[in-house]
Coordinates of C-alpha atoms and ligand atoms in Angstrom, one line a residue:
M28 CA 78.3 89.8 44.6
E29 CA 78.3 86.3 46.0
I30 CA 75.5 84.0 45.0
S31 CA 75.3 80.6 46.9
N32 CA 73.9 77.5 45.2
A33 CA 70.9 77.7 47.3
K34 CA 70.1 81.3 46.4
L35 CA 70.8 80.5 42.6
A36 CA 68.4 77.6 42.8
K37 CA 65.8 79.8 44.3
I38 CA 66.1 82.4 41.7
L39 CA 65.5 79.8 38.9
R40 CA 62.6 78.3 40.8
N41 CA 61.1 81.8 41.0
V42 CA 61.3 82.1 37.2
A43 CA 59.6 78.7 36.7
A44 CA 56.9 79.8 39.2
A45 CA 56.3 83.1 37.4
Y46 CA 55.9 81.2 34.2
T47 CA 53.4 78.9 35.8
I48 CA 51.4 81.8 37.4
K49 CA 51.2 83.9 34.3
G50 CA 50.4 80.8 32.1
A51 CA 53.3 81.9 30.0
G52 CA 56.0 79.5 28.7
N53 CA 55.5 75.8 28.0
I54 CA 55.9 72.8 30.3
F55 CA 59.3 72.1 28.8
Q56 CA 60.6 75.7 29.6
I57 CA 59.2 75.4 33.2
R58 CA 60.7 71.9 33.7
A59 CA 64.0 73.2 32.3
Y60 CA 64.2 75.8 35.1
E61 CA 63.2 73.4 37.8
N62 CA 65.6 70.8 36.7
A63 CA 68.5 73.3 36.5
A64 CA 67.4 74.4 40.1
D65 CA 67.6 70.8 41.2
S66 CA 70.9 70.2 39.7
I67 CA 72.5 73.3 41.2
E68 CA 71.1 72.4 44.6
H69 CA 72.7 69.1 44.4
S70 CA 75.9 70.3 42.9
T71 CA 79.0 69.5 45.0
S72 CA 80.9 72.6 43.6
E73 CA 79.9 76.3 43.9
I74 CA 78.3 77.3 40.6
Q75 CA 79.8 80.7 40.9
D76 CA 83.2 79.3 41.0
L77 CA 82.5 77.1 38.1
W78 CA 81.4 80.3 36.1
E79 CA 84.6 82.2 37.1
E80 CA 86.6 79.2 35.7
E81 CA 84.3 79.3 32.5
R82 CA 83.1 75.8 33.3
L83 CA 79.3 76.4 33.5
D84 CA 78.7 73.8 30.7
E85 CA 79.8 71.1 33.2
V86 CA 76.8 71.5 35.3
P87 CA 74.5 68.7 34.3
V88 CA 71.1 69.5 32.7
L89 CA 72.0 73.2 32.3
G90 CA 70.9 74.2 28.9
K91 CA 72.6 76.9 26.7
G92 CA 69.7 79.4 27.4
I93 CA 69.9 79.2 31.1
Q94 CA 73.8 79.3 31.0
G95 CA 73.4 82.6 29.1
Y96 CA 71.2 84.0 32.0
L97 CA 73.6 82.8 34.7
D98 CA 76.3 84.5 32.9
E99 CA 74.4 87.7 32.9
L100 CA 73.4 87.2 36.6
F101 CA 77.0 86.7 37.8
A102 CA 78.3 89.4 35.6
K103 CA 75.6 92.2 36.4
G104 CA 73.8 91.0 39.5
E105 CA 70.5 90.7 37.7
V106 CA 68.8 89.2 34.6
K107 CA 66.5 91.5 32.4
H108 CA 64.6 88.5 31.2
F109 CA 63.8 87.2 34.6
Q110 CA 62.6 90.7 35.8
E111 CA 60.2 90.8 32.8
V112 CA 58.9 87.3 33.5
E113 CA 58.3 88.2 37.2
K114 CA 56.9 91.6 36.7
G115 CA 53.6 92.2 38.4
I116 CA 53.9 89.3 40.8
P117 CA 54.2 90.6 44.5
E118 CA 57.4 89.6 46.3
V119 CA 55.5 87.6 49.0
V120 CA 54.4 85.2 46.5
F121 CA 57.9 84.0 46.0
D122 CA 58.5 83.9 49.7
L123 CA 55.5 81.6 50.0
L124 CA 57.1 79.1 47.7
D125 CA 59.6 78.0 50.4
I126 CA 56.7 76.6 52.5
S127 CA 56.6 72.8 51.6
G128 CA 53.3 72.0 50.0
I129 CA 52.6 75.5 48.4
G130 CA 52.9 75.6 44.7
P131 CA 52.9 78.7 42.4
K132 CA 49.0 78.7 42.0
T133 CA 48.3 78.6 45.8
A134 CA 51.1 81.2 46.4
S135 CA 49.5 83.5 43.8
E136 CA 46.0 82.9 45.3
I137 CA 47.3 83.9 48.8
G138 CA 49.1 86.9 47.4
N139 CA 45.7 87.9 45.8
L140 CA 44.0 87.5 49.2
G141 CA 45.9 90.7 50.4
V142 CA 48.7 88.8 52.4
D143 CA 51.8 90.8 52.2
S144 CA 54.3 88.8 54.1
I145 CA 55.0 85.4 55.7
A146 CA 54.4 86.9 59.2
D147 CA 51.1 88.5 57.9
L148 CA 50.1 85.0 56.6
K149 CA 50.7 83.4 59.9
K150 CA 48.5 86.1 61.5
Q151 CA 45.7 85.8 59.1
I152 CA 45.7 82.0 59.4
K153 CA 45.7 82.2 63.2
N154 CA 42.9 84.6 63.5
G155 CA 40.8 82.9 60.9
Q156 CA 40.9 85.9 58.4
L157 CA 42.3 83.9 55.6
V158 CA 39.6 81.2 55.7
E159 CA 36.9 83.9 56.1
K160 CA 38.2 85.2 52.7
G161 CA 37.4 81.8 51.3
F162 CA 40.7 80.1 51.5
S163 CA 40.5 76.3 52.2
S164 CA 41.0 75.7 55.9
K165 CA 42.7 72.2 55.1
I166 CA 45.3 74.0 53.1
A167 CA 45.7 76.7 55.8
Q168 CA 46.5 73.8 58.2
K169 CA 49.0 72.4 55.9
I170 CA 50.7 75.7 55.5
M171 CA 51.0 76.1 59.4
D172 CA 52.7 72.7 59.5
G173 CA 55.0 73.9 56.7
L174 CA 55.9 77.1 58.5
R175 CA 56.7 75.2 61.8
E176 CA 59.1 72.9 59.6
I177 CA 60.8 76.1 58.2
E178 CA 61.3 77.4 61.8
N179 CA 62.8 74.1 63.1
R180 CA 64.9 73.7 59.9
G181 CA 68.6 74.4 60.7
S182 CA 71.0 75.4 57.9
R183 CA 73.4 72.4 57.9
N184 CA 75.3 71.4 55.0
L185 CA 74.6 68.2 53.1
L186 CA 77.4 65.8 53.5
P187 CA 78.3 65.3 49.8
Y188 CA 78.7 69.1 49.4
A189 CA 80.8 69.5 52.6
F190 CA 82.8 66.5 51.5
V191 CA 83.9 68.1 48.2
Q192 CA 84.6 71.4 49.8
A193 CA 86.8 69.8 52.5
A194 CA 88.8 67.9 49.9
K195 CA 89.6 71.1 48.2
I196 CA 90.6 72.7 51.6
V197 CA 92.9 69.8 52.7
E198 CA 94.5 70.0 49.2
Y199 CA 95.3 73.6 49.9
L200 CA 96.7 72.9 53.2
K201 CA 99.0 70.2 52.1
K202 CA 100.6 72.5 49.5
N203 CA 102.3 74.5 52.4
K204 CA 105.8 73.6 53.3
D205 CA 105.0 73.9 57.1
V206 CA 102.1 71.4 56.9
I207 CA 103.3 67.8 57.1
N208 CA 99.7 66.4 56.8
A209 CA 96.1 67.6 57.0
H210 CA 92.7 65.9 57.5
P211 CA 89.0 66.7 57.5
L212 CA 87.7 65.9 60.9
G213 CA 84.4 66.5 63.0
S214 CA 81.1 65.4 61.8
L215 CA 82.4 65.2 58.2
R216 CA 84.9 62.5 59.0
R217 CA 82.1 60.8 61.0
M218 CA 80.0 61.0 57.7
V219 CA 77.0 62.6 59.4
A220 CA 74.1 63.2 57.0
T221 CA 74.4 67.0 57.5
V222 CA 77.4 68.8 58.6
G223 CA 77.6 72.0 60.7
D224 CA 81.0 73.6 60.5
L225 CA 83.9 71.8 58.8
D226 CA 86.8 70.9 61.1
F227 CA 90.3 70.3 59.9
S228 CA 93.7 69.3 61.6
A229 CA 97.1 70.0 60.4
C230 CA 100.3 68.4 61.4
S231 CA 103.2 70.8 61.7
N232 CA 106.3 71.7 63.5
H233 CA 105.5 75.4 63.2
P234 CA 101.8 75.6 64.1
S235 CA 101.4 79.4 64.0
K236 CA 102.7 79.4 60.4
A237 CA 100.3 76.7 59.4
V238 CA 97.5 78.7 61.0
E239 CA 98.6 81.9 59.1
Y240 CA 98.6 80.0 55.9
F241 CA 95.0 78.6 56.6
C242 CA 93.8 82.2 57.2
K243 CA 95.2 83.4 53.9
M244 CA 93.0 81.0 51.8
P245 CA 91.6 83.0 48.9
Q246 CA 88.0 82.0 49.6
V247 CA 88.1 83.4 53.2
A248 CA 85.6 86.2 53.8
R249 CA 86.3 86.7 57.4
I250 CA 88.6 85.5 60.2
V251 CA 86.5 84.8 63.3
D252 CA 89.5 83.8 65.4
Q253 CA 93.1 83.3 65.0
G254 CA 95.4 81.8 67.7
E255 CA 98.8 80.1 67.9
N256 CA 97.5 76.7 67.0
K257 CA 94.0 77.1 65.9
A258 CA 91.7 79.4 63.9
T259 CA 88.1 79.8 62.8
V260 CA 87.2 81.4 59.4
V261 CA 84.1 82.0 57.4
L262 CA 84.4 81.5 53.6
K263 CA 82.5 83.6 51.0
S264 CA 80.1 80.7 50.5
G265 CA 79.1 81.0 54.1
L266 CA 80.8 77.8 55.2
Q267 CA 82.4 78.1 58.6
L268 CA 85.8 76.3 59.2
D269 CA 87.8 75.4 62.3
L270 CA 91.5 74.5 62.2
L271 CA 93.5 72.9 64.9
V272 CA 97.2 72.4 64.4
G273 CA 99.3 69.7 66.4
E274 CA 102.9 68.7 66.4
P275 CA 104.0 65.2 64.9
D276 CA 104.4 63.5 68.3
S277 CA 100.8 64.0 69.5
Y278 CA 99.0 64.3 66.1
G279 CA 97.1 61.0 66.7
A280 CA 95.5 62.6 69.9
L281 CA 94.5 65.5 68.0
L282 CA 92.9 63.5 65.3
Q283 CA 91.1 61.6 67.8
H284 CA 89.9 64.6 69.8
F285 CA 88.7 66.7 66.8
T286 CA 86.9 63.7 65.1
G287 CA 84.6 63.4 68.0
S288 CA 81.7 63.0 68.6
K289 CA 81.6 65.1 71.7
S290 CA 79.8 62.3 73.5
H291 CA 82.3 59.7 72.4
N292 CA 85.0 61.8 73.7
I293 CA 83.4 62.4 77.0
K294 CA 82.5 58.7 77.4
L295 CA 86.2 57.8 76.6
R296 CA 87.4 59.6 79.7
T297 CA 86.2 56.8 81.9
P298 CA 88.4 54.0 80.6
A299 CA 91.3 56.6 80.3
N300 CA 90.9 57.7 83.7
E301 CA 90.8 54.1 84.9
K302 CA 94.1 53.5 83.2
G303 CA 95.5 56.7 84.8
F304 CA 95.4 59.0 81.7
S305 CA 94.0 62.4 81.1
L306 CA 92.8 63.2 77.5
S307 CA 92.9 66.5 75.7
E308 CA 93.3 67.8 72.2
Y309 CA 97.0 68.3 73.0
G310 CA 97.6 64.7 73.9
V311 CA 97.6 62.1 76.6
R312 CA 99.2 62.6 79.9
K313 CA 99.8 60.4 82.9
I314 CA 97.8 61.4 86.1
S315 CA 98.4 60.2 89.7
D316 CA 94.8 60.5 90.6
K317 CA 91.7 61.5 88.8
E318 CA 92.4 65.2 89.2
K319 CA 96.1 66.0 89.3
V320 CA 98.5 66.0 86.3
I321 CA 101.8 64.7 87.8
S322 CA 103.8 64.8 84.6
D323 CA 103.7 67.5 82.2
K324 CA 105.2 65.2 79.6
L325 CA 103.0 64.1 76.7
I326 CA 102.8 60.4 76.0
R327 CA 103.5 60.0 72.4
T328 CA 100.7 59.0 70.3
E329 CA 101.6 59.9 66.7
T330 CA 98.7 57.9 65.2
E331 CA 95.1 57.3 66.3
E332 CA 95.7 53.5 66.5
E333 CA 98.5 54.3 69.0
F334 CA 96.1 56.5 70.9
Y335 CA 93.3 53.8 71.3
K336 CA 95.9 51.1 71.9
L337 CA 97.1 53.1 74.8
L338 CA 93.7 53.0 76.4
G339 CA 93.6 49.1 75.7
M340 CA 91.1 49.2 72.8
Q341 CA 90.5 48.8 69.2
T342 CA 90.2 51.8 67.0
P343 CA 86.5 52.4 66.3
P344 CA 85.8 53.4 62.8
P345 CA 84.9 57.2 62.8
E346 CA 81.4 56.7 61.4
I347 CA 80.3 54.9 64.7
R348 CA 82.0 57.2 67.2
E349 CA 78.7 58.3 68.8
D350 CA 78.8 56.8 72.1
T351 CA 76.2 54.1 71.1
G352 CA 78.2 51.1 72.4
E353 CA 81.3 51.4 70.2
I354 CA 83.6 52.2 73.2
E355 CA 82.3 49.0 75.1
A356 CA 82.8 46.9 71.9
A357 CA 86.2 48.4 71.2
L358 CA 87.4 47.6 74.9
E359 CA 86.2 44.1 74.4
H360 CA 87.8 43.8 70.9
K361 CA 84.6 43.0 69.4
L362 CA 84.0 45.8 66.9
P363 CA 81.9 45.0 63.9
D364 CA 83.6 44.5 60.5
L365 CA 81.7 47.4 58.7
V366 CA 80.8 47.2 55.0
N367 CA 83.2 49.1 52.7
L368 CA 82.6 50.9 49.4
S369 CA 84.9 48.4 47.8
D370 CA 82.4 45.6 48.8
L371 CA 79.7 47.1 46.6
K372 CA 78.9 45.0 43.4
G373 CA 76.0 46.7 41.9
D374 CA 73.3 49.5 42.0
L375 CA 69.7 48.7 41.5
H376 CA 68.1 52.1 41.7
L377 CA 68.8 54.1 38.5
H378 CA 66.7 56.2 36.3
S379 CA 67.4 56.3 32.5
N380 CA 65.9 58.4 29.7
Y381 CA 64.2 55.5 28.1
P382 CA 61.2 57.0 26.2
I383 CA 58.1 57.5 28.1
K384 CA 55.1 59.5 27.1
S385 CA 53.8 60.9 30.5
P386 CA 56.2 59.9 33.4
S387 CA 54.8 59.8 36.8
H388 CA 58.0 61.5 38.1
G389 CA 61.1 63.0 36.6
P390 CA 62.9 60.6 34.3
G391 CA 66.7 60.2 34.2
A392 CA 69.0 62.3 31.9
D393 CA 71.1 59.5 30.4
S394 CA 70.7 56.3 28.3
I395 CA 70.7 52.8 29.7
E396 CA 73.8 52.2 27.6
D397 CA 75.6 55.1 29.4
I398 CA 74.5 53.8 32.8
V399 CA 75.8 50.4 32.0
K400 CA 79.1 51.8 30.8
K401 CA 79.6 53.7 34.1
A402 CA 78.6 50.7 36.1
R403 CA 81.2 48.7 34.3
K404 CA 83.8 51.4 35.1
F405 CA 83.1 50.7 38.7
G406 CA 83.7 47.1 38.3
Y407 CA 80.2 46.1 39.2
Q408 CA 78.9 42.7 38.6
F409 CA 75.3 43.8 38.1
V410 CA 73.2 46.9 37.5
G411 CA 69.5 47.5 37.5
I412 CA 67.4 50.0 35.5
S413 CA 64.5 51.2 37.6
D414 CA 62.7 54.0 35.7
H415 CA 59.4 55.4 37.1
P416 CA 56.5 53.9 35.0
P417 CA 54.1 56.2 33.1
G418 CA 51.6 58.3 35.2
F419 CA 49.0 56.1 36.9
T420 CA 46.0 58.5 36.3
T421 CA 46.9 59.3 32.7
T422 CA 47.7 55.7 31.4
S423 CA 45.3 52.7 30.9
K424 CA 46.2 49.3 32.1
E425 CA 46.7 48.0 28.7
E426 CA 49.1 50.9 27.8
M427 CA 51.0 50.3 31.0
I428 CA 51.5 46.6 30.3
D429 CA 52.5 47.4 26.7
W430 CA 55.1 50.0 27.8
V431 CA 56.7 47.7 30.4
Q432 CA 56.7 44.8 27.8
K433 CA 58.4 47.1 25.1
R434 CA 61.0 48.2 27.7
T435 CA 61.6 44.6 28.9
K436 CA 62.2 43.6 25.3
F437 CA 64.8 46.6 24.9
I438 CA 66.7 45.8 28.1
Q439 CA 66.9 42.0 26.9
S440 CA 68.2 43.0 23.6
L441 CA 70.9 45.0 25.5
K442 CA 71.9 42.0 27.7
K443 CA 73.4 40.3 24.6
S444 CA 75.8 43.0 24.0
T445 CA 76.7 43.5 27.7
K446 CA 78.3 40.1 28.8
S447 CA 80.6 41.1 31.3
I448 CA 77.8 42.7 33.5
R449 CA 74.3 41.7 34.3
V450 CA 71.7 44.3 33.4
L451 CA 68.6 43.9 35.4
N452 CA 65.2 45.0 34.5
G453 CA 63.3 46.8 37.3
L454 CA 61.0 49.7 37.9
E455 CA 60.4 52.1 40.8
I456 CA 56.6 52.2 41.3
D457 CA 54.3 54.3 43.6
I458 CA 52.7 53.1 46.7
L459 CA 49.3 54.9 46.1
G460 CA 47.4 56.4 49.0
D461 CA 45.3 53.3 49.5
G462 CA 48.4 51.1 49.5
N463 CA 47.8 49.8 46.0
L464 CA 50.7 50.0 43.5
S465 CA 50.7 52.2 40.4
V466 CA 51.4 49.2 38.1
P467 CA 49.3 46.1 37.6
D468 CA 50.6 42.7 38.8
E469 CA 50.6 41.3 35.3
A470 CA 53.3 43.8 34.2
L471 CA 55.3 43.5 37.5
A472 CA 55.5 39.8 37.1
T473 CA 57.7 40.3 33.9
L474 CA 60.4 42.3 35.7
N475 CA 63.6 41.0 37.4
Y476 CA 62.8 43.1 40.4
C477 CA 60.5 45.9 41.7
I478 CA 61.1 48.8 43.9
A479 CA 58.1 50.4 45.5
G480 CA 58.1 53.8 47.2
I481 CA 55.8 56.5 48.6
H482 CA 56.0 59.5 46.4
S483 CA 53.0 61.5 47.7
G484 CA 51.1 62.0 50.9
H485 CA 54.3 61.9 53.1
R486 CA 52.5 63.8 55.9
G487 CA 49.9 60.9 56.4
S488 CA 49.4 59.7 59.9
K489 CA 51.7 57.0 61.4
E490 CA 48.8 54.4 60.9
V491 CA 48.3 55.4 57.3
I492 CA 52.0 55.4 56.4
T493 CA 52.5 52.1 58.0
K494 CA 49.5 50.6 56.2
R495 CA 50.7 51.8 52.9
L496 CA 54.2 50.4 53.4
M497 CA 52.9 47.2 54.7
S498 CA 50.5 46.6 51.9
A499 CA 53.4 47.3 49.3
L500 CA 55.6 44.8 51.3
E501 CA 52.8 42.2 51.2
N502 CA 52.7 42.2 47.3
P503 CA 54.8 39.3 46.2
H504 CA 56.2 41.3 43.3
V505 CA 57.8 43.9 45.6
D506 CA 61.3 43.2 46.5
I507 CA 62.6 46.6 47.8
I508 CA 61.1 49.7 49.5
S509 CA 62.8 52.9 48.3
H510 CA 63.8 55.6 50.7
P511 CA 61.5 54.3 53.4
T512 CA 61.1 57.3 55.6
N513 CA 60.7 59.8 52.8
R514 CA 62.6 62.5 54.6
L515 CA 64.4 65.3 52.5
L516 CA 67.2 66.8 54.5
N517 CA 66.8 70.5 55.4
E518 CA 63.3 70.2 53.9
R519 CA 61.0 67.5 55.1
E520 CA 61.0 65.3 58.2
S521 CA 60.8 61.6 58.1
S522 CA 57.4 60.2 57.8
E523 CA 56.4 58.4 61.0
A524 CA 55.6 54.6 60.8
D525 CA 55.5 51.6 63.0
W526 CA 59.1 50.6 62.0
E527 CA 59.1 47.6 64.3
Q528 CA 56.2 46.1 62.5
I529 CA 57.9 46.8 59.1
F530 CA 61.2 45.5 60.2
K531 CA 59.8 42.3 61.5
Y532 CA 57.8 41.6 58.2
A533 CA 60.6 42.7 55.9
A534 CA 63.1 40.4 57.8
K535 CA 60.7 37.5 57.8
N536 CA 59.7 37.7 54.1
N537 CA 63.1 38.5 52.5
K538 CA 62.1 42.1 51.5
L539 CA 65.0 44.6 51.3
L540 CA 64.9 48.1 52.7
E541 CA 66.8 50.6 50.7
I542 CA 69.5 52.9 51.9
N543 CA 69.1 55.6 49.3
A544 CA 72.4 57.5 48.9
F545 CA 70.9 60.6 47.1
P546 CA 72.5 63.5 48.9
N547 CA 69.3 65.2 50.4
R548 CA 67.8 61.8 51.2
L549 CA 70.3 59.3 53.0
D550 CA 67.2 57.1 53.9
L551 CA 66.8 54.6 55.6
R552 CA 68.5 56.8 58.2
D553 CA 71.5 55.4 60.2
D554 CA 69.7 55.1 63.4
L555 CA 66.9 53.1 61.8
V556 CA 69.4 50.9 60.0
R557 CA 71.0 50.0 63.4
Q558 CA 67.5 49.2 64.8
A559 CA 66.6 47.2 61.7
I560 CA 69.7 45.0 61.8
K561 CA 68.6 43.8 65.3
F562 CA 65.5 42.4 63.6
G563 CA 67.5 40.7 60.9
V564 CA 66.5 43.1 58.0
K565 CA 68.7 43.1 55.0
F566 CA 69.4 46.3 53.0
I567 CA 70.3 47.4 49.5
I568 CA 72.3 50.6 49.0
N569 CA 71.2 52.4 46.0
T570 CA 72.1 55.8 44.5
D571 CA 68.8 56.7 42.9
A572 CA 70.8 58.3 40.2
H573 CA 69.0 60.5 37.6
E574 CA 72.2 61.0 35.6
V575 CA 75.4 58.9 35.5
S576 CA 77.5 61.3 37.5
Q577 CA 75.2 60.8 40.5
M578 CA 76.1 57.0 40.6
D579 CA 79.3 58.3 42.3
N580 CA 77.2 59.0 45.4
M581 CA 77.4 55.3 46.5
R582 CA 79.9 56.1 49.1
F583 CA 77.4 58.3 51.0
G584 CA 74.9 55.4 51.2
V585 CA 77.7 53.2 52.3
A586 CA 78.6 55.7 55.0
V587 CA 74.8 55.5 56.2
A588 CA 75.1 51.7 56.4
R589 CA 78.3 52.0 58.4
R590 CA 76.8 54.4 60.8
G591 CA 74.2 51.9 61.3
W592 CA 76.8 49.2 62.0
A593 CA 76.0 47.3 58.9
E594 CA 78.4 44.5 57.7
V595 CA 78.6 42.7 54.4
K596 CA 76.1 40.1 55.6
D597 CA 73.4 42.9 56.0
V598 CA 73.8 44.6 52.6
A599 CA 72.5 42.5 49.5
N600 CA 74.5 44.4 46.9
S601 CA 77.7 43.6 48.6
W602 CA 77.2 39.9 48.1
D603 CA 78.5 38.0 45.2
W604 CA 76.2 37.5 42.1
T605 CA 75.5 33.9 43.0
E606 CA 74.2 34.8 46.5
F607 CA 72.5 38.0 45.2
S608 CA 70.7 36.2 42.3
K609 CA 69.5 33.4 44.6
W610 CA 67.9 36.1 46.8
F611 CA 66.2 37.7 43.9
N612 CA 65.4 34.3 42.2
I613 CA 66.9 35.6 38.9
Ligands
DGT730 P1 78.8 69.7 63.7 O1 79.8 70.7 63.4 O2 77.6 70.3 64.3 O3 78.3 69.0 62.4 O4 79.3 68.5 64.6 P2 80.8 68.3 65.1 O5 80.9 66.8 65.6 O6 81.8 68.4 63.9 O7 81.1 69.3 66.2 P3 82.1 70.5 66.4 O8 82.5 71.1 65.1 O9 81.4 71.4 67.4 O10 83.4 69.9 67.1 C1 84.3 69.1 66.4 C2 84.7 68.0 67.4 O11 85.5 68.6 68.5 C3 83.6 67.2 68.1 O12 83.1 66.2 67.3 C4 84.3 66.7 69.3 C5 85.4 67.8 69.5 N1 84.7 68.6 70.7 C6 84.0 69.8 70.5 N2 83.7 70.3 71.7 C7 84.0 69.4 72.6 C8 83.8 69.4 74.0 O13 83.3 70.3 74.7 N3 84.4 68.4 74.7 C9 85.0 67.4 74.0 N4 85.5 66.3 74.8 N5 85.2 67.3 72.7 C10 84.7 68.4 72.0
CA731 CA1 82.0 70.5 62.8
CA732 CA1 83.9 73.0 64.8

């Protein structure tokens, strides 16, 4: 039986919910299941593959107990313990948990009100039955919104997951003697936040042999289509792959065509036709007029650079090939010099396991020392620790100040032993419902920097969200707004806000907007980055890592910045320490 990561995460979440509903198990057990589900969902490898290779212990935050249950699940298809924990809870309760905003308690309440399916729930909300039975009308409305979101939700793959799968496939392709070269293309090469199917090209003198080899890949579940020079297959994990094979003398044209985007390719036909060329995945041909192909001979474009040069233009970086002005800029030889991963000199949004009594949100898994070690490995010049502070409602002002002071002392003590890299002392604090911050100013004043973000009430109106963001920006201690739109890919839409007002204020007052590189965030979005740059906004690309391995996600944040046409001048953590520290007044 094949169990995808998404399905596995759902199985574990169900167990956590069952514990909660029954009041069995303690908070640590429940958290362990939820954390394991999070980790699996964000894993770039198929957990079942890892299990087959006896590498389950490499999955972060997966305890021995849960590893044992997964072993049972993959081997037998079921887990006795899970069945016992879930016994007596109707199936519909677990389905309800997929609706954003519905937790175990509400799901169980709905189950007890005689709702027996999601369809039935919709019906009972629409005809008012559920509210008549005493259910909150406000929550019923929230559920309807959540249901609509599920219906609109596509099943696209998160970029980092697609990225890792694609690397493995390219590696497989390159092993074949008939394959001279292979590349991942399509939306993946353009680094779009979510990827539909995965596209590949192969360069070969024997296309049909390369196609045959591709279709024989061990993970293939089904061959949808197999031709002389192309194929479409579906893998056991559900991923769909397209392959196009081209011969060496026209491989550049193939790379270009299959990278897309479709709208970029369509727009490109105009300058091509003006120069008397016709474009296709097979190459470039000379035409006498706009319709008729006079020569059947391909014009050699072995590389993409030769292809674009033939059209009299620069080669646009794949990330910006979306027909949003890049063709015009390339024709004028005025493409931007986009920021690169190698320009990055630090990461300021990192969560550690620094001791905390009642954290407001999930703490990190690794120590500050380990984070610093990893940052040094990247060759960073600076690194910032931005833990969540203690819970606002359960901590007095004095306790909060005391905790911040102790942590500051600890980080200062570390600085002495970490000479080659600057360790900065920050926090990621909540922007509360009324726009106030979850940590008093006295405590914020002692930090090197402060990140503020919205962590609840994302569905607020445009006015409310704008007001909350603005009031955080207006606090002199706040330097950065984290994940500004609060979208969660495949799960939650971006909050609405008056971005123009926010961009103007941020640009004028030297506030940075974060480009959060966490796989299901990639927030600020690429289109808003592009817009913000026009207002003079500066950004910081952060990973928001909750364990050191997630610090590797920086490249995906850089991809968002590049898709937004950002250059070094726009990204604060690509500046040298001198310039960076001046901005932060450190
Ligand atoms: P996706 O798969 O939804 O994430 O997005 P893409 O961009 O990977 O789209 P896909 O897989 O349908 O096609 C891959 C590339 O092939 C696309 O970016 C451009 C090229 N392409 C596909 N269909 C057409 C077309 O009808 N006309 C042209 N000119 N190019 C196309
Ligand atoms: Ca694709
Ligand atoms: Ca495709």
